[in-house]
CSV table of C-alpha atoms in Angstrom, one decimal:
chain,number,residue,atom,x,y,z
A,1,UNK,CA,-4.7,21.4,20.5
A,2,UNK,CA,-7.6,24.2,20.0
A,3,UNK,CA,-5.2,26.2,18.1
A,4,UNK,CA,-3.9,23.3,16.3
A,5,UNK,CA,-7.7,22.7,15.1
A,6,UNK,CA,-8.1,26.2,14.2
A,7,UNK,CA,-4.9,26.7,12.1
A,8,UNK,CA,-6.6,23.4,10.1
A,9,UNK,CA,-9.2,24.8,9.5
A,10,UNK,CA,-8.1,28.0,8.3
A,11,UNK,CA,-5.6,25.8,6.0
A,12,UNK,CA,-8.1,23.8,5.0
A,13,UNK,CA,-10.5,26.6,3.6
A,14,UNK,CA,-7.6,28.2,1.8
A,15,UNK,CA,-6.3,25.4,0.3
A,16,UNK,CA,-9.9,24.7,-1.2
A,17,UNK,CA,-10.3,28.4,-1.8
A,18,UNK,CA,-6.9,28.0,-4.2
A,19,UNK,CA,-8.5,24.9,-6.3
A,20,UNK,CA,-11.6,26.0,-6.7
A,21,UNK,CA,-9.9,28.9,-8.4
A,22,UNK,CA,-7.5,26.6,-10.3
A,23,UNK,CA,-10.3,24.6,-11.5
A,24,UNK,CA,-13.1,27.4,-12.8
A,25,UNK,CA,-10.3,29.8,-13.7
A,26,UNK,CA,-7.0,28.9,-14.6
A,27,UNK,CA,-8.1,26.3,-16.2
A,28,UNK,CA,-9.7,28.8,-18.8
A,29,UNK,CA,-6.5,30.4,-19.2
A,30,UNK,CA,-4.5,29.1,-22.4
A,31,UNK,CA,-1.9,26.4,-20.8
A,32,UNK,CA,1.6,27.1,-20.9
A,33,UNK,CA,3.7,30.3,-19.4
A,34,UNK,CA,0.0,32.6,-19.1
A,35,UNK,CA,-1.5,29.5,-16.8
A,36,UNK,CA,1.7,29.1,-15.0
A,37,UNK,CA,1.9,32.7,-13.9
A,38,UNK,CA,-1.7,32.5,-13.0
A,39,UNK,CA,-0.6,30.1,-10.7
A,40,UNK,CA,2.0,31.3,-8.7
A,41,UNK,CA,0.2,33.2,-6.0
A,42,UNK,CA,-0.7,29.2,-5.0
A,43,UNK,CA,2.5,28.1,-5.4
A,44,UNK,CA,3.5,30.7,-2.8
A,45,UNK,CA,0.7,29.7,-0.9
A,46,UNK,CA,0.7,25.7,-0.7
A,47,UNK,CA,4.7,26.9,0.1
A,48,UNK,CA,3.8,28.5,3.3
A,49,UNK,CA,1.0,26.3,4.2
A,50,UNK,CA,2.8,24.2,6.8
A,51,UNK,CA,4.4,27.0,8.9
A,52,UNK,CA,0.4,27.3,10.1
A,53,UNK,CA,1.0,23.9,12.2
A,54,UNK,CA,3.4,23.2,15.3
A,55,UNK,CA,2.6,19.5,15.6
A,56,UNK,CA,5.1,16.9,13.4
A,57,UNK,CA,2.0,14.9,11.7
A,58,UNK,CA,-0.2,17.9,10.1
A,59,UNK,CA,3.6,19.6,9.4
A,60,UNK,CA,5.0,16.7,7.7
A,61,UNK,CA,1.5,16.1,6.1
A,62,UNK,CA,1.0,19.7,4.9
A,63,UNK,CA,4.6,19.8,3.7
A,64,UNK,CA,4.5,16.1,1.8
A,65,UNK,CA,0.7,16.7,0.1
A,66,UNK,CA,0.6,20.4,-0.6
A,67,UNK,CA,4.3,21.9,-0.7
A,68,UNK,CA,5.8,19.3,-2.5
A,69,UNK,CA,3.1,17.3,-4.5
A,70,UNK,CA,0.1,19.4,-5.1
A,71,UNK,CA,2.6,22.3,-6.6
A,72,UNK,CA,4.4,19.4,-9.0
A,73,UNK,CA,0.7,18.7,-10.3
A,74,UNK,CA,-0.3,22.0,-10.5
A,75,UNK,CA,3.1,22.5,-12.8
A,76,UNK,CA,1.9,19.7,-15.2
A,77,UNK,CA,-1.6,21.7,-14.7
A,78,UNK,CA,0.0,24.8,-16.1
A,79,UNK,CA,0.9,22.9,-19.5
A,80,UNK,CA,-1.9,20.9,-19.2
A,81,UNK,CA,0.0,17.7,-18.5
A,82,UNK,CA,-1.1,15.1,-15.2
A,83,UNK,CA,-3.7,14.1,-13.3
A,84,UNK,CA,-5.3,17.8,-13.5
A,85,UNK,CA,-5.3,18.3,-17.0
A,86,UNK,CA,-8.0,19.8,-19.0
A,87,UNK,CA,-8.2,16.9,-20.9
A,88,UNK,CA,-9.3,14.3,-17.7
A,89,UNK,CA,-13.1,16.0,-17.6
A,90,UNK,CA,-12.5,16.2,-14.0
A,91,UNK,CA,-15.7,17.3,-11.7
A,92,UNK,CA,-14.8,19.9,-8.8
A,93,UNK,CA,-14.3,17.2,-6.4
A,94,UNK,CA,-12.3,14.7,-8.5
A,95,UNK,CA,-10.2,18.0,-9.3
A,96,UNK,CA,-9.5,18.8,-5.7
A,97,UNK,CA,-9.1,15.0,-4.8
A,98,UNK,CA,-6.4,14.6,-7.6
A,99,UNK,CA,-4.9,17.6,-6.9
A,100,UNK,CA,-4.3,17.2,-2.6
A,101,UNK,CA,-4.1,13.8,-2.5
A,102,UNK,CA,-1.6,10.8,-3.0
A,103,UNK,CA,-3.7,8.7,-5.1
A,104,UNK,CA,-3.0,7.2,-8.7
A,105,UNK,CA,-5.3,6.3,-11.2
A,106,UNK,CA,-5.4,2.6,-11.8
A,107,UNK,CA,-3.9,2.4,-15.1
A,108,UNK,CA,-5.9,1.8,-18.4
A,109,UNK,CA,-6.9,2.6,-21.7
A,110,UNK,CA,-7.3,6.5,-20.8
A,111,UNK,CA,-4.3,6.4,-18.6
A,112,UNK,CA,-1.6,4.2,-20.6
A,113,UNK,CA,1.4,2.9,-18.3
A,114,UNK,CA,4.9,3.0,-19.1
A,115,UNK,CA,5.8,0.5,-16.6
A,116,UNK,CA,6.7,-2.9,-17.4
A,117,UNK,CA,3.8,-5.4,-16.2
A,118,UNK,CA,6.1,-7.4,-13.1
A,119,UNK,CA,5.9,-10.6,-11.9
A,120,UNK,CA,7.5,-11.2,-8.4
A,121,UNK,CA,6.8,-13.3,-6.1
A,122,UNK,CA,3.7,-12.2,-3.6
A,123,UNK,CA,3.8,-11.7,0.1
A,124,UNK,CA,0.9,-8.8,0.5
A,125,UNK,CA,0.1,-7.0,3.6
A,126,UNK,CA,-3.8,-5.6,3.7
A,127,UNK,CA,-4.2,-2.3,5.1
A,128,UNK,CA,-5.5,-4.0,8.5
A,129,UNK,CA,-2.3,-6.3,8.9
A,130,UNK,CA,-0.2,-3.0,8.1
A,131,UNK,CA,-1.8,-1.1,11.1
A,132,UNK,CA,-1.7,-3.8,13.5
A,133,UNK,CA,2.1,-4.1,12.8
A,134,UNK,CA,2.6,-0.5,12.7
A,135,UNK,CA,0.5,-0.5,16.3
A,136,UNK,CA,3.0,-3.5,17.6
A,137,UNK,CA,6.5,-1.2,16.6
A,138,UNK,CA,5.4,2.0,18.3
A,139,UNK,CA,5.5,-0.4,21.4
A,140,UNK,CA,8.2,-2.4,20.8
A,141,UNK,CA,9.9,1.2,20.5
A,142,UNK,CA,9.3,1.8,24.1
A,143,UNK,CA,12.1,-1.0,24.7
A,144,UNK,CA,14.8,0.3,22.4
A,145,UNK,CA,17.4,1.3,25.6
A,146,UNK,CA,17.7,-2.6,25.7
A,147,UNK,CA,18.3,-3.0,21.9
A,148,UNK,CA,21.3,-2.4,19.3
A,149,UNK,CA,21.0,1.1,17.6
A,150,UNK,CA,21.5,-0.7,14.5
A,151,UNK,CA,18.1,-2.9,15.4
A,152,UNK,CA,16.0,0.4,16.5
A,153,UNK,CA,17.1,1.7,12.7
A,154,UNK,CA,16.0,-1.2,11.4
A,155,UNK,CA,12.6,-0.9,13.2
A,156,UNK,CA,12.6,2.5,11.9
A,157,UNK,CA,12.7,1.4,8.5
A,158,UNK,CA,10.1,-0.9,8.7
A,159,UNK,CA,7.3,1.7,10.6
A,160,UNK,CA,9.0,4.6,7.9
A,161,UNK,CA,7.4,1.8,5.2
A,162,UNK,CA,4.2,1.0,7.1
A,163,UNK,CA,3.3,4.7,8.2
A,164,UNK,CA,3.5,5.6,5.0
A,165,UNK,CA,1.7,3.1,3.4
A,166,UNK,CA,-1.1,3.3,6.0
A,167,UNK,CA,-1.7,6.7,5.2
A,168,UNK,CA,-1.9,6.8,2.0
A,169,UNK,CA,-4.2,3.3,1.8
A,170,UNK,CA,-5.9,5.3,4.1
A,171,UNK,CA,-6.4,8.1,1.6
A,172,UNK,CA,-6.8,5.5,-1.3
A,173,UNK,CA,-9.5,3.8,0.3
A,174,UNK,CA,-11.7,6.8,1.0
A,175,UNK,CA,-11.3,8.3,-2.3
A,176,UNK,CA,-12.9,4.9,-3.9
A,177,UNK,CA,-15.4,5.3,-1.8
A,178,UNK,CA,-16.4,8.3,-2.2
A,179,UNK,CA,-15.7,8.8,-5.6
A,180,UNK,CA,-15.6,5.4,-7.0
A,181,UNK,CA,-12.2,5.7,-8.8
A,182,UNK,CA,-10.0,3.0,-9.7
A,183,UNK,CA,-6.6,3.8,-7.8
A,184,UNK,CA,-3.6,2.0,-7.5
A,185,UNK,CA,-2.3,0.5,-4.4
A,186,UNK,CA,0.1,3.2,-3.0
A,187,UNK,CA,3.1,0.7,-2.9
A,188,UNK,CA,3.8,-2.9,-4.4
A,189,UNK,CA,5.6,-4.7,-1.8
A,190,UNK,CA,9.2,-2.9,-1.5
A,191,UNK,CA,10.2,-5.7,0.3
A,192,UNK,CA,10.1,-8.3,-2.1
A,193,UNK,CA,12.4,-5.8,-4.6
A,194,UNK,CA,15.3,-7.8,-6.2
A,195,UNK,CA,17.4,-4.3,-7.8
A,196,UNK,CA,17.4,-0.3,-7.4
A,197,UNK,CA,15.2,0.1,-10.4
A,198,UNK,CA,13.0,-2.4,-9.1
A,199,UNK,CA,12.3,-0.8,-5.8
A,200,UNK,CA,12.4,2.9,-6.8
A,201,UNK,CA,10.6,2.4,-10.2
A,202,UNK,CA,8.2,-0.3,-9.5
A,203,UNK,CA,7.6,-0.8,-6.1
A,204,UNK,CA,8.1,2.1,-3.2
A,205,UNK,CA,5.7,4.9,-3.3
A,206,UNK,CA,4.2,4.5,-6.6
A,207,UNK,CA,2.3,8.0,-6.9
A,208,UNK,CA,5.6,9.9,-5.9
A,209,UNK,CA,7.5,8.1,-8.4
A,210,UNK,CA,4.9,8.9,-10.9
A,211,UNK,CA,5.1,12.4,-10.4
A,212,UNK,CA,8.6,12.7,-10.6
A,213,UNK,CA,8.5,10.8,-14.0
A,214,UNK,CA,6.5,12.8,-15.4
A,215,UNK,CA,8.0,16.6,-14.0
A,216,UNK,CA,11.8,15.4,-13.6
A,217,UNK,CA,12.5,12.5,-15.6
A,218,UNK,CA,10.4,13.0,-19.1
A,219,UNK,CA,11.4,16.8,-19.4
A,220,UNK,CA,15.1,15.8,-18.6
A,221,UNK,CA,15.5,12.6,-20.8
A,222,UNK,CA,13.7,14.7,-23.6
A,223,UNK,CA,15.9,17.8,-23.7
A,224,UNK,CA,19.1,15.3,-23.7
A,225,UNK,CA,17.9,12.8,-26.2
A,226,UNK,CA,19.7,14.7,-29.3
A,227,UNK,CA,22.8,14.9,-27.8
A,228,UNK,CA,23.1,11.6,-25.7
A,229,UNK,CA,20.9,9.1,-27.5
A,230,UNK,CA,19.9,6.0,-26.0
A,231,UNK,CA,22.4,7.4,-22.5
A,232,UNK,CA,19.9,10.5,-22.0
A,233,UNK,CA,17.6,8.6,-19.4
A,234,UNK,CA,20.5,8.2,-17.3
A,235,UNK,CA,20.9,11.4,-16.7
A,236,UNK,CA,17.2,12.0,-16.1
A,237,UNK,CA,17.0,9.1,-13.6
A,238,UNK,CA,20.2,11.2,-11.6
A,239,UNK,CA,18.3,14.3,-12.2
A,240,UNK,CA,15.0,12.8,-10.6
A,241,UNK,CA,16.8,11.7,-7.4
A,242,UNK,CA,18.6,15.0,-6.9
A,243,UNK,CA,15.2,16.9,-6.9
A,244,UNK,CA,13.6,14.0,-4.8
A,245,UNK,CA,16.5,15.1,-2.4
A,246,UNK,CA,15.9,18.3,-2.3
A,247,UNK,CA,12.4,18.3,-1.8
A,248,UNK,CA,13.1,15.9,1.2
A,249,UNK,CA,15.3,18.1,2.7
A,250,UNK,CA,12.8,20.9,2.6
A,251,UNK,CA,10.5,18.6,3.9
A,252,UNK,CA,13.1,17.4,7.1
A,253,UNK,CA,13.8,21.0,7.5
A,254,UNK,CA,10.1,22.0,8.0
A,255,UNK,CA,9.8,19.3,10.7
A,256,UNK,CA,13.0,19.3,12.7
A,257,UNK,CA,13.4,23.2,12.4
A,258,UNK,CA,17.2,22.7,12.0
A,259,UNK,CA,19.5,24.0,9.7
A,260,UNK,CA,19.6,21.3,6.9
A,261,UNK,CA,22.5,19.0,7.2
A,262,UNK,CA,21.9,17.6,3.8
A,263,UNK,CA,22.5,14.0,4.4
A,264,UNK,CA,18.8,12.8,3.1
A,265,UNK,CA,20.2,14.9,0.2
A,266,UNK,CA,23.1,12.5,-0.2
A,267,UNK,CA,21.2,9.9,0.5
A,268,UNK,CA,18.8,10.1,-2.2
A,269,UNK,CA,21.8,11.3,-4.9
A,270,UNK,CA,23.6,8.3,-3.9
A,271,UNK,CA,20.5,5.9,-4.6
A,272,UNK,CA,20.4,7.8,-8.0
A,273,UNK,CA,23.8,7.1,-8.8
A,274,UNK,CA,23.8,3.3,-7.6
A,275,UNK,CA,21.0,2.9,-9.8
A,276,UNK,CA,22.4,4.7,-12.8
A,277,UNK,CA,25.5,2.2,-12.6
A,278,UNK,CA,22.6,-0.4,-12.5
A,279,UNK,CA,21.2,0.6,-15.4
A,280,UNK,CA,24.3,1.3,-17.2
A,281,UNK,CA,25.3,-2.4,-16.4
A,282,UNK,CA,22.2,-3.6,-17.4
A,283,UNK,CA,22.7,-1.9,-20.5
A,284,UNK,CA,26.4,-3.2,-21.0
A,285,UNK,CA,25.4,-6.8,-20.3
A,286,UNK,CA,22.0,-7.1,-21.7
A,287,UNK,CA,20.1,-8.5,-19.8
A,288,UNK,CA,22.3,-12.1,-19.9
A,289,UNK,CA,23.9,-12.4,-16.3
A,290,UNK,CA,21.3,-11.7,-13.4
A,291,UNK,CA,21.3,-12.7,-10.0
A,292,UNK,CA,18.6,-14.7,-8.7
A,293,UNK,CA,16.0,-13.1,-6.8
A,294,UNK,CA,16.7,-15.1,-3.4
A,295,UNK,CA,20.2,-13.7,-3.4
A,296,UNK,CA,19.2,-10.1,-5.5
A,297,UNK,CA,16.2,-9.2,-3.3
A,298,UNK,CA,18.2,-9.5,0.3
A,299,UNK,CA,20.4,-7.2,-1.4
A,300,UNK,CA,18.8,-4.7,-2.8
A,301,UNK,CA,16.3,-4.3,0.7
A,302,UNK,CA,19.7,-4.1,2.4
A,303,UNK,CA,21.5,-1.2,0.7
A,304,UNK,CA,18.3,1.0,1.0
A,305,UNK,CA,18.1,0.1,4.9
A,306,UNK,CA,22.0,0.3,5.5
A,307,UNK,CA,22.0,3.8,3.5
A,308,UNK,CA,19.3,5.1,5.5
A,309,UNK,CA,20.3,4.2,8.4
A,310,UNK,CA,23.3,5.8,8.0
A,311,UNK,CA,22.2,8.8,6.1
A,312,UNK,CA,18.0,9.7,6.2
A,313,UNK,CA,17.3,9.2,10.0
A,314,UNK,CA,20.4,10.9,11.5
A,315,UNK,CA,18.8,14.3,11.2
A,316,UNK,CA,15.8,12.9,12.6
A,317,UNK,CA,17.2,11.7,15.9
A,318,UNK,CA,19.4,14.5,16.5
A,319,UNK,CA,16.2,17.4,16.4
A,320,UNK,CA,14.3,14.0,18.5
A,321,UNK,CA,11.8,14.6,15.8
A,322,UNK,CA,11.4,10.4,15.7
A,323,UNK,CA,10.3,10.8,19.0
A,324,UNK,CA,8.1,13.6,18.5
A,325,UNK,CA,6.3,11.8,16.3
A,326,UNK,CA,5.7,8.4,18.1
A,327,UNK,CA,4.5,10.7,20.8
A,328,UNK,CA,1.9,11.9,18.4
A,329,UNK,CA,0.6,8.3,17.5
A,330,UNK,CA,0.2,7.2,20.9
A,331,UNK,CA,-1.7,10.4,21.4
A,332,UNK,CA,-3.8,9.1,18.6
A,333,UNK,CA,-4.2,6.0,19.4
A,334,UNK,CA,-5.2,7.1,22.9
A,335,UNK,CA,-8.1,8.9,21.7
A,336,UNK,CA,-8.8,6.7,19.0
A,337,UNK,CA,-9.2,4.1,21.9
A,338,UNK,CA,-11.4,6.7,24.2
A,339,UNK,CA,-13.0,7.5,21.4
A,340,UNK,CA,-14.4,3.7,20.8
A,341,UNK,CA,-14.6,3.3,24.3
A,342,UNK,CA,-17.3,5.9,24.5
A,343,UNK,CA,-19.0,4.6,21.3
A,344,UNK,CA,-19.3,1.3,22.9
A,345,UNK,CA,-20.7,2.9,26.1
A,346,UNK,CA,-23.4,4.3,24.2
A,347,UNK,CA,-24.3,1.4,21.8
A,348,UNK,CA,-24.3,-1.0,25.2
């Protein structure tokens, strides 16, 4: 555990080493290839970053927050696009804030959305009732022997939703804190989705599918437009799952240590070309036959859990890296209960 604290430290001051120099001097450098190349030493670096941890939470963590999304903002950063742009008047911390964390700014005047405003119905979880559920499944998990593997999946799908949601509410809610920015909510209830586009464009993981928009899908969608018209954003929508895959795959690689297997690959092309048919249907019909959402939204929650079950969390099990990490949060909660224990002790 000493080393562990030691390698996060060492991250740590390199990471904030890296975007203090991406904030006072690459930012003075004229955007475009010049900034980019400036910028690849840190690319290299926020690359590498995870191989300094052995435990599955600051791996996965490093490799989700640095590897994978602080390099796609620091690409937009190179052309001045994105949260880090010149144009933001970001301070030092905001900068490094934007830059390592999954937050979104609540959208507005200075930050238009392209998202159509949604009206489902509501069923919201706070941040507290998330934890205390999450708490509840890492000990129902204890008794999965006695249950149906297709039941411990479907558990797995539902702490997969809340872990991640926990952390980055976590994240959320300190930055607004500390900062006092206006951040959106880092999911809108997934579970209440009633189609594909609904619950990848709308709903699940709102920051990631931000970024993706705006490094996969725009770029893609624009360079097609002349030659497919009105058909290009299917293509970028395919395009934006494939490097979702791939990035996942990097990520399940840097936590099970295996040689990848490429079935969250799959599994994230095959979401992209369900919801291209959507679309494409959608399109074809326009708009007059839809399902209603009692019979849509059962369906939609189903394929995702059915597809994952049979193609994300495979990999997973077989390294026993799902175990590895519920190991990890009962080692946290253990010391988050000493921890308050102690405090108590003291204050009594």
């Amino acid at each position: 555990m000493e080393g562990e604290i030691k390698n996060l430290i060492k991250a740590s001051l390199s990471v904030l080493a890296s975007l203090i120099y991406c904030h006072f001097i690459s930012s003075k450098i004229p955007k475009g290839k010049l900034r980019l190349v400036s910028l690849l030493p840190i690319f290299y670096l926020f690359i590498t970053l995870p191989l300094f941890f052995s435990y599955l939470f600051p791996n996965t963590i490093a490799s989700l927050f640095i590897s994978w999304l602080a390099n796609f903002k620091l690409a937009l950063f190179a052309f001045d696009h994105g949260p880090l742009s010149c144009d933001q008047s970001n301070s030092l911390l905001q900068f490094i804030s934007k830059a390592l964390l999954p937050i979104k700014i609540k959208q507005n005047e200075k930050y238009p959305s392209s998202q159509t405003p949604q009206n489902p119905p509501k069923l919201a979880l706070n941040l507290a009732t998330k934890v205390l559920l999450f708490t509840i499944s890492v000990g129902v998990n204890d008794y999965k022997g006695r249950f149906h593997q297709k039941l411990v999946l479907a558990l797995y799908c539902c702490m997969v939703y809340l872990l991640v949601d926990i952390i980055f509410g976590v994240f959320n809610a300190t930055v607004h804190a500390i900062l006092h920015m206006e951040l959106e909510p880092p999911s809108n209830e997934p579970y209440l989705s009633t189609s594909l586009q609904d619950f990848w464009g709308r709903r699940w993981n709102l920051m990631v599918t931000n970024l993706l928009r705006h490094t996969v899908y725009k770029p893609v969608r624009s360079s097609l437009g002349s030659l497919l018209g009105e058909w290009a954003p299917l293509p970028a929508v395919a395009a934006s799952f494939l490097v979702s895959g791939l990035m996942h795959e990097l990520l399940f690689y840097r936590v099970t240590r295996a040689s990848p297997s490429w079935e969250v690959t799959l599994f994230f092309v095959l979401q992209g070309v369900c919801l291209v048919v959507e679309l494409a249907m959608k399109r074809w019909f326009g708009g007059r036959w839809q399902l209603h959402w009692a019979v849509s939204g059962p369906l939609t929650v189903g394929f995702v859990m059915m597809t994952a079950m049979w193609l994300f969390f495979p990999p997973l099990i077989r390294s026993g890296a799902d175990e590895h990490a519920i190991e990890e949060c009962k080692m946290f909660f253990h010391f988050v209960k000493e921890e308050g224990l102690k405090w108590i002790g003291k204050l009594i």
